[in-house]
PDB file of C-alpha atoms in Angstrom:
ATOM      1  CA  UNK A   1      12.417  -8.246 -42.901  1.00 48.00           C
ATOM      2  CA  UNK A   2      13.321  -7.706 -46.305  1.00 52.00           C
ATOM      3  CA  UNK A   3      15.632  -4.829 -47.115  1.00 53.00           C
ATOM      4  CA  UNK A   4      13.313  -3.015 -49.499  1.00 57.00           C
ATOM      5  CA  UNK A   5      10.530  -2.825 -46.247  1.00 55.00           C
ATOM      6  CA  UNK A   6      14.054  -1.477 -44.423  1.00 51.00           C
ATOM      7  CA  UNK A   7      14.500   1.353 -46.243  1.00 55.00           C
ATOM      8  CA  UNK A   8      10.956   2.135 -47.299  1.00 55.00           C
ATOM      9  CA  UNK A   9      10.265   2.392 -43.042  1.00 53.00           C
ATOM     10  CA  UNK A  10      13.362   3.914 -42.783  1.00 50.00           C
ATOM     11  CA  UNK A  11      12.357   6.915 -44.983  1.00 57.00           C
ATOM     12  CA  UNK A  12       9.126   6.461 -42.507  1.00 55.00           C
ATOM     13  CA  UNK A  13       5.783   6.830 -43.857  1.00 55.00           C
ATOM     14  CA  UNK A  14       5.298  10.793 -42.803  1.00 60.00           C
ATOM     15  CA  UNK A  15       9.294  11.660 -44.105  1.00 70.00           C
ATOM     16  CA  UNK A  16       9.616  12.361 -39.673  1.00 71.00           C
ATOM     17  CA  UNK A  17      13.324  10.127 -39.367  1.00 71.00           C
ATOM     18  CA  UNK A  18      13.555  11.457 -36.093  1.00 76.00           C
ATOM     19  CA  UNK A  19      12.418  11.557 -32.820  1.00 79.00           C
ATOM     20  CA  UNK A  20      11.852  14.994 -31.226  1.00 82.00           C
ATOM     21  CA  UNK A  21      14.923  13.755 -28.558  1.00 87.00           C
ATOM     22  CA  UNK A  22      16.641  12.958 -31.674  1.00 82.00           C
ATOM     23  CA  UNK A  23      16.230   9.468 -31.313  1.00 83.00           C
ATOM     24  CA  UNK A  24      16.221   7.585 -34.853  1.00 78.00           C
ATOM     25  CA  UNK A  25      13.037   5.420 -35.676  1.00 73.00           C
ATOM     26  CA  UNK A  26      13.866   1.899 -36.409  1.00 74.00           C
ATOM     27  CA  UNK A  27      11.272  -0.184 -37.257  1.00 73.00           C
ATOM     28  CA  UNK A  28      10.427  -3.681 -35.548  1.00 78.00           C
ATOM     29  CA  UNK A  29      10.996  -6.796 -37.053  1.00 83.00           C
ATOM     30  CA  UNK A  30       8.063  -8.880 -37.963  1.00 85.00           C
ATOM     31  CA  UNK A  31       6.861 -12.177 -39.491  1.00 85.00           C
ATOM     32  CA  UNK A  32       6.518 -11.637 -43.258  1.00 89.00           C
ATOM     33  CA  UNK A  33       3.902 -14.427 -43.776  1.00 89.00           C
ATOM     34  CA  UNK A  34       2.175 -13.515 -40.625  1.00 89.00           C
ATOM     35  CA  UNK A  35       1.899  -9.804 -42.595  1.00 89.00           C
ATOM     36  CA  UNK A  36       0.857 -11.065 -45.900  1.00 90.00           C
ATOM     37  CA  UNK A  37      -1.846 -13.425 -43.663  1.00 90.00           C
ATOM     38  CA  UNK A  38      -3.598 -10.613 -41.979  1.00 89.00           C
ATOM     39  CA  UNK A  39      -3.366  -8.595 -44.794  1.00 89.00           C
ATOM     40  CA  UNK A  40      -5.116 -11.207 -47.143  1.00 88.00           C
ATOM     41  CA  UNK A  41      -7.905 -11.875 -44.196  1.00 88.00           C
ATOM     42  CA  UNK A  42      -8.473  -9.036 -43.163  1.00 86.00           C
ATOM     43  CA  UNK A  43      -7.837  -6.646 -46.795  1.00 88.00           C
ATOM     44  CA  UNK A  44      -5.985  -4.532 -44.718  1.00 89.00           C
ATOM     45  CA  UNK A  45      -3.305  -2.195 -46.444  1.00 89.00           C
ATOM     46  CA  UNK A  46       0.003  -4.416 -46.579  1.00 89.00           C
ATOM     47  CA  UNK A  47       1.998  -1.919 -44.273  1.00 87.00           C
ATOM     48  CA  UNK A  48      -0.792  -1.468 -41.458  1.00 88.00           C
ATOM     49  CA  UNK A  49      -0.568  -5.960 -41.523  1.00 90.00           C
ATOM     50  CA  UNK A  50       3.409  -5.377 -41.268  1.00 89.00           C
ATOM     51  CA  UNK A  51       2.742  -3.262 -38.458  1.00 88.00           C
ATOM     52  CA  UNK A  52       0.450  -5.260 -36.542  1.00 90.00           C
ATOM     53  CA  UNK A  53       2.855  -8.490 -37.004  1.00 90.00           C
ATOM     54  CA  UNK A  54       5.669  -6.819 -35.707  1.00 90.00           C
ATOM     55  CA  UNK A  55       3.029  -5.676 -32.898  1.00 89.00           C
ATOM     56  CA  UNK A  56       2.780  -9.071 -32.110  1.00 88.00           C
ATOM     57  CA  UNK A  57      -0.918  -9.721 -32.959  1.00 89.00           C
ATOM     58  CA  UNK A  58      -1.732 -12.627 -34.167  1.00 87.00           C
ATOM     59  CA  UNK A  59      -3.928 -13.595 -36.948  1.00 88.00           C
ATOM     60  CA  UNK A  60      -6.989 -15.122 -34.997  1.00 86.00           C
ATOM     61  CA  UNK A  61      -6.739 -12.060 -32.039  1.00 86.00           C
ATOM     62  CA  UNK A  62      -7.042  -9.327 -34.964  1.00 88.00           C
ATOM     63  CA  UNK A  63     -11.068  -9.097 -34.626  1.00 87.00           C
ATOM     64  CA  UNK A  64     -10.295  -8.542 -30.905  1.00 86.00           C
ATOM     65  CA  UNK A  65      -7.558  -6.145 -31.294  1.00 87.00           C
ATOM     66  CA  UNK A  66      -9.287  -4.090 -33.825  1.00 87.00           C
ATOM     67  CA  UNK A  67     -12.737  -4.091 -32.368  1.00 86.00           C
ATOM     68  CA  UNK A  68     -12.382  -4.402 -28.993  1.00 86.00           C
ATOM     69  CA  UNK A  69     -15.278  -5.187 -26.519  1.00 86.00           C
ATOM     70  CA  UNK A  70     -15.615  -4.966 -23.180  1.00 82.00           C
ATOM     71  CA  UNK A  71     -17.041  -8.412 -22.763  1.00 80.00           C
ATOM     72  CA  UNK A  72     -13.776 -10.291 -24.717  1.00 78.00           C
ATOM     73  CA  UNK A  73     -11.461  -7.844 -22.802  1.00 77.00           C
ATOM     74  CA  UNK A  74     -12.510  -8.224 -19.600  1.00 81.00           C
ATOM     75  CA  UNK A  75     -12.261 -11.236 -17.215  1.00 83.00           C
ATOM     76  CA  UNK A  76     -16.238 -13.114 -16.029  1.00 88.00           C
ATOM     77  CA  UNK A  77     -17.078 -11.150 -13.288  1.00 90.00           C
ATOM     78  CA  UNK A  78     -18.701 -14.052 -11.490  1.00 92.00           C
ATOM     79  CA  UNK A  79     -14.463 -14.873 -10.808  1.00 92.00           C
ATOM     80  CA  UNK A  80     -15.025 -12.515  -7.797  1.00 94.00           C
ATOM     81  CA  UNK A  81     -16.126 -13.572  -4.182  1.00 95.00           C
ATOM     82  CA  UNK A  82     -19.603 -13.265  -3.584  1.00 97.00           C
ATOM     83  CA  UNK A  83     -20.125 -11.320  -6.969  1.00 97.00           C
ATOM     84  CA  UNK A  84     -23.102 -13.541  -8.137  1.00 97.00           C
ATOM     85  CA  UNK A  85     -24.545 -13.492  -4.770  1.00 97.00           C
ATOM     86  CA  UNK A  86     -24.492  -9.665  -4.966  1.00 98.00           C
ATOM     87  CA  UNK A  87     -25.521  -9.322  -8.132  1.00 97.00           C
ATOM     88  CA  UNK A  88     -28.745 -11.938  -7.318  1.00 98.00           C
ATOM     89  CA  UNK A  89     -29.449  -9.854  -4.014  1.00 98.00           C
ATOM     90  CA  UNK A  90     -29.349  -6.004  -6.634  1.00 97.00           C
ATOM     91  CA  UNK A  91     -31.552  -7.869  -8.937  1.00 97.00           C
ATOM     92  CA  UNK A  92     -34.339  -9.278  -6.241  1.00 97.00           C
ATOM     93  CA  UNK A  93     -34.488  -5.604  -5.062  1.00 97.00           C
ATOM     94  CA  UNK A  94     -34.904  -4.214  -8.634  1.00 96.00           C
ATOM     95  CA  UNK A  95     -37.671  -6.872  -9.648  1.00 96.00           C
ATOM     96  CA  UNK A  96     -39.142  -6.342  -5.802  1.00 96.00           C
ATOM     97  CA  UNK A  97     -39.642  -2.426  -6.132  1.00 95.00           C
ATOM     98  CA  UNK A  98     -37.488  -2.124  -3.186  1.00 97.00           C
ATOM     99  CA  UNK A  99     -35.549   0.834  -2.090  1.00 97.00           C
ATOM    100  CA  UNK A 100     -32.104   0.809  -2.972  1.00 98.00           C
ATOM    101  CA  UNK A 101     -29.606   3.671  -1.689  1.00 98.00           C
ATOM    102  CA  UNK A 102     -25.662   3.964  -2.591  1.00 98.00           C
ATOM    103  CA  UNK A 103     -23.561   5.408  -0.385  1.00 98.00           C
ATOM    104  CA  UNK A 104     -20.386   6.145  -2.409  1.00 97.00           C
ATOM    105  CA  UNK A 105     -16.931   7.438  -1.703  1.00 94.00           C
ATOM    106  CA  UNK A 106     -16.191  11.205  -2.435  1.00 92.00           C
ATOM    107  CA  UNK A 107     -13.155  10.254  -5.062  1.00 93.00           C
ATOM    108  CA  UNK A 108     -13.493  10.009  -8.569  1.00 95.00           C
ATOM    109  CA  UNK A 109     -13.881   6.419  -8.019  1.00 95.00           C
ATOM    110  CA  UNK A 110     -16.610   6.433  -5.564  1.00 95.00           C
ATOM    111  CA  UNK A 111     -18.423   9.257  -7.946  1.00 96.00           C
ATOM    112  CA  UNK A 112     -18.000   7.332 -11.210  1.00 97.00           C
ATOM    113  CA  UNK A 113     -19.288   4.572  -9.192  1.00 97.00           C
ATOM    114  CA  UNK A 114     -22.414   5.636  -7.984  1.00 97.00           C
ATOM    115  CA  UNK A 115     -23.504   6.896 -11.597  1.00 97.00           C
ATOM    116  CA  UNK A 116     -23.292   4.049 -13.173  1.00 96.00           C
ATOM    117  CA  UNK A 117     -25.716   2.619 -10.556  1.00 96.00           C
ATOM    118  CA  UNK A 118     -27.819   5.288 -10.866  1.00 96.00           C
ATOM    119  CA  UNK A 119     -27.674   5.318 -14.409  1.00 96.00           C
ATOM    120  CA  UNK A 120     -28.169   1.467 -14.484  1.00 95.00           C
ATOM    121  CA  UNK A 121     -31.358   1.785 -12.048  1.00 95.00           C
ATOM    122  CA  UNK A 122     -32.540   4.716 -14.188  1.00 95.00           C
ATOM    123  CA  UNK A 123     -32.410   2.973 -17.317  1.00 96.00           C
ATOM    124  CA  UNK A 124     -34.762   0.020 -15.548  1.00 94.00           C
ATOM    125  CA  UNK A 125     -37.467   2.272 -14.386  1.00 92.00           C
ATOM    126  CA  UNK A 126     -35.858   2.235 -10.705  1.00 92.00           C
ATOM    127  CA  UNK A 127     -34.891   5.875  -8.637  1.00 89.00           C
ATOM    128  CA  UNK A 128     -32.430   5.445  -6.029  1.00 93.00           C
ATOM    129  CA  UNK A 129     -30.923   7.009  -3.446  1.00 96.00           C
ATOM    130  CA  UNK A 130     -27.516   7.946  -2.797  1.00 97.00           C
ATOM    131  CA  UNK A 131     -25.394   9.382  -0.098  1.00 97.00           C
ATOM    132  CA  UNK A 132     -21.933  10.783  -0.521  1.00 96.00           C
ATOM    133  CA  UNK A 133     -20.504  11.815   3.176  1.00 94.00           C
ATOM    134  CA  UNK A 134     -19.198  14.635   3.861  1.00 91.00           C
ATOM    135  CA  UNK A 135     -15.289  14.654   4.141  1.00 87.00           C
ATOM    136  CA  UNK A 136     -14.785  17.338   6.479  1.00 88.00           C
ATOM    137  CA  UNK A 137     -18.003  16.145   9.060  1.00 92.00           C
ATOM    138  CA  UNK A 138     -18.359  12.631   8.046  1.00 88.00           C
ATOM    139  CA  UNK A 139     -15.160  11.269   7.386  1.00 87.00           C
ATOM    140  CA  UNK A 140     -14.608   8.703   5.278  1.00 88.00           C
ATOM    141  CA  UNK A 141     -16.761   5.499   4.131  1.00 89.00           C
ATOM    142  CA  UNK A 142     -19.641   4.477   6.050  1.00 95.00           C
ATOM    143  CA  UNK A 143     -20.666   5.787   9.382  1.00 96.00           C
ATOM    144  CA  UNK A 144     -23.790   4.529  11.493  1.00 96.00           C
ATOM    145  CA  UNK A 145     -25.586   8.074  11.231  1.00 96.00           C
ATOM    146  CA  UNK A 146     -25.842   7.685   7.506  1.00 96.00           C
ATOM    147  CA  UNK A 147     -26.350   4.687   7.235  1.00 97.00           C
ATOM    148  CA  UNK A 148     -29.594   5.071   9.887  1.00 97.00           C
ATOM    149  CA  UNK A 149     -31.006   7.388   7.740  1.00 96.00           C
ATOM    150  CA  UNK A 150     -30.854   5.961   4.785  1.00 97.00           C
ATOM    151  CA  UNK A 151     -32.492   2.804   6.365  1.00 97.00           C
ATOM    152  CA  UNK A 152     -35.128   4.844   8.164  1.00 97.00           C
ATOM    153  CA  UNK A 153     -35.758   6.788   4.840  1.00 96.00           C
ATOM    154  CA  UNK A 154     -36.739   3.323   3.206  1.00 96.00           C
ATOM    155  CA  UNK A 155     -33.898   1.912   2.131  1.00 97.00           C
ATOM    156  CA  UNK A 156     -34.345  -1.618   2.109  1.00 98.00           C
ATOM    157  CA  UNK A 157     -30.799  -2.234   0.575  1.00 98.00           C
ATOM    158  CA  UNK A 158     -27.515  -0.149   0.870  1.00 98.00           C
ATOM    159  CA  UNK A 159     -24.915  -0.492  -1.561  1.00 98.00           C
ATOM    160  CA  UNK A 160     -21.557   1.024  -1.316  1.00 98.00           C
ATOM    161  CA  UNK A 161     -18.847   1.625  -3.705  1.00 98.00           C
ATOM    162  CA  UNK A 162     -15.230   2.086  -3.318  1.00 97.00           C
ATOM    163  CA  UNK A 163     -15.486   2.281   0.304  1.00 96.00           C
ATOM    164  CA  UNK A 164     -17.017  -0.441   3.360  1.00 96.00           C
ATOM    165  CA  UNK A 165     -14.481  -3.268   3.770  1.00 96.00           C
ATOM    166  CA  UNK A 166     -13.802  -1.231   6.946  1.00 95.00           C
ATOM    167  CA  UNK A 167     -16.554  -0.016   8.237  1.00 95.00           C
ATOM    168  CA  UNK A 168     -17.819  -3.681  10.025  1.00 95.00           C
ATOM    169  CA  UNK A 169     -18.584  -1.868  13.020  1.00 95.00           C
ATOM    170  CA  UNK A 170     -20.983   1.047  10.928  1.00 96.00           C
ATOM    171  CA  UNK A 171     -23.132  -2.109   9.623  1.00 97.00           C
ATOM    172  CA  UNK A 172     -23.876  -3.382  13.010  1.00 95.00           C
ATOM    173  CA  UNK A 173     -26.049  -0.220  13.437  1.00 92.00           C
ATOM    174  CA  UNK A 174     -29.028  -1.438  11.066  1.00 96.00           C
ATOM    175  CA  UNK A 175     -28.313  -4.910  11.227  1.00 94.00           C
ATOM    176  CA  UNK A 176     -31.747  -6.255  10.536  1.00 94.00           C
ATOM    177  CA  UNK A 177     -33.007  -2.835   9.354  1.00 96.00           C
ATOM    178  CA  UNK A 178     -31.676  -3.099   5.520  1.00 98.00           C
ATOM    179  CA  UNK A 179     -28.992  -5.384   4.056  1.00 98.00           C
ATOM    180  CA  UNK A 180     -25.817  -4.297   2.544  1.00 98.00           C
ATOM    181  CA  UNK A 181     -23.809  -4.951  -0.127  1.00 98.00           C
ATOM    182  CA  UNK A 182     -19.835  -3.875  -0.075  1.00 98.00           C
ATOM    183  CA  UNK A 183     -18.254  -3.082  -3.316  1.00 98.00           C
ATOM    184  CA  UNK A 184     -15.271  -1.967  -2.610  1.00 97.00           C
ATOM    185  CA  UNK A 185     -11.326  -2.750  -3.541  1.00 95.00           C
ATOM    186  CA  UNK A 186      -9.062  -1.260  -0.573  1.00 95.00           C
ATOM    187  CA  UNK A 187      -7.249  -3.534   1.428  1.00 94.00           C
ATOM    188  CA  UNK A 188      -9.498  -6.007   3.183  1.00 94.00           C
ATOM    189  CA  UNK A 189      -8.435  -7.185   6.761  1.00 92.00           C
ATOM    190  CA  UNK A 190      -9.035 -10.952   8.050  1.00 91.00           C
ATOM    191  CA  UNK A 191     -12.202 -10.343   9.399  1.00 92.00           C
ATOM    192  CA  UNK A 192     -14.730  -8.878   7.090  1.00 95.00           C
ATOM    193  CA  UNK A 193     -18.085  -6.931   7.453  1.00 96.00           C
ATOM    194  CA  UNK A 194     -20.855  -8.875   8.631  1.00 96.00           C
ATOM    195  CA  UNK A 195     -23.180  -8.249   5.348  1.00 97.00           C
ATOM    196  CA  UNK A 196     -25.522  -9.433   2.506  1.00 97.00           C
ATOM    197  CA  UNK A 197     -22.221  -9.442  -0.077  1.00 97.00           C
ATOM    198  CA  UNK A 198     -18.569  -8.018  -0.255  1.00 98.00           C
ATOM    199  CA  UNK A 199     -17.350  -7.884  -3.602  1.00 98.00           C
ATOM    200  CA  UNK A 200     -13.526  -6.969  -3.772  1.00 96.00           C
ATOM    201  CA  UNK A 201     -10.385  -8.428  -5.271  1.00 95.00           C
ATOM    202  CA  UNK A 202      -8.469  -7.115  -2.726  1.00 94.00           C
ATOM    203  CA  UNK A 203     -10.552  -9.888  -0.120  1.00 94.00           C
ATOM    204  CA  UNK A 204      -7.851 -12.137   1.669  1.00 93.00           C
ATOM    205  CA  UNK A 205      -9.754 -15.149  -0.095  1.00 92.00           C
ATOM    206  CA  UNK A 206     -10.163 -13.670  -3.251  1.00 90.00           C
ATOM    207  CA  UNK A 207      -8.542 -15.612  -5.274  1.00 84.00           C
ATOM    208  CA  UNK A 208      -9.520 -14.104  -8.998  1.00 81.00           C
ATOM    209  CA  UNK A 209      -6.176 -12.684  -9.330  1.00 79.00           C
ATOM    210  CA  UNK A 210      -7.384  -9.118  -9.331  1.00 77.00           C
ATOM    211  CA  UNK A 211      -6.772  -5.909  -8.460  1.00 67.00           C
TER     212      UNK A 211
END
């Protein structure tokens, strides 16, 4: 880092040479010719190119870094156990007309879950059903009452999200009634649900690496 760049960082862009601990900003060392390479590819400003450098982004990740997408950022889905056979089972039902009911957790996670599906199935023409027990008479995750009526209401397929890699013994009550697909990412045990898919990294054989 040359000493001009030093002192010009030094004197920091927005005259702030301080923390608000007190702390005095230093700035990072980076790869001059790295800088002046992003800068030239990319006609970014020459201090915003020093920046990223010293960030550690290289030249050919810069697209990535700068316009992220949720496809480049996030790892092929079909990694997980019994993902694609899930997601062939969801996409029978859609192209079937069958029924298709979520029964989702009462947490932010099981809630932000079941919109998506519902927004997903919405956006294809498809209504759904779905089933959030109740904590305080229900408990939690999957019990064989609720899942009866959602199988006697028409439900040709049950889904559940963030919840089910317990609940083996819930499933046994419609066996044969509606299949079921497990989406779930709690600790699995050794011996999982007898069902149509279960999709979670936290599976014993999972071996996608995630969490």
């Amino acid at each position: 880092m040359d000493q001009q760049h030093t002192r010009q960082l030094e004197r920091n862009v927005f005259n702030v040479s301080r923390s608000l601990r007190g702390k005095s900003w230093r700035p990072r060392a980076f790869d001059e010719r790295a800088a002046n390479a992003i800068a030239e590819h990319h006609e970014l400003p020459l201090l915003i190119a020093r920046i990223l450098s010293a960030r550690g982004v290289a030249l050919d990740d810069l697209p990535h870094f700068l316009e992220p997408t949720l496809k480049a950022a996030m790892p092929d889905p079909s990694v997980l156990r019994d993902m694609d056979r899930a997601a062939s089972r969801i996409a029978d039902a859609i192209v079937g007309g069958e029924q298709i009911a979520v029964l989702a957790d009462y947490d932010v996670d099981g809630a932000a879950s079941a919109a998506l599906m519902s927004r997903y199935l919405h956006s294809l023409g498809r209504d759904l059903v779905v089933h959030v027990p109740d904590r305080i008479t229900e408990g939690y995750g999957p019990n064989a009452e609720a899942l009866g009526r959602l199988a006697d209401g028409g439900a040709s397929l049950i889904v559940t999200v963030d919840c089910g890699i317990a609940a083996a013994d819930a499933f046994t009550a419609i066996a044969g009634r509606a299949d079921v697909i497990v989406l779930d990412h709690h600790q699995a045990g050794e011996v999982l649900p007898d069902v149509a898919g279960v999709v979670n990294p936290n599976r014993l054989d999972d071996l996608a690496g995630l969490e």
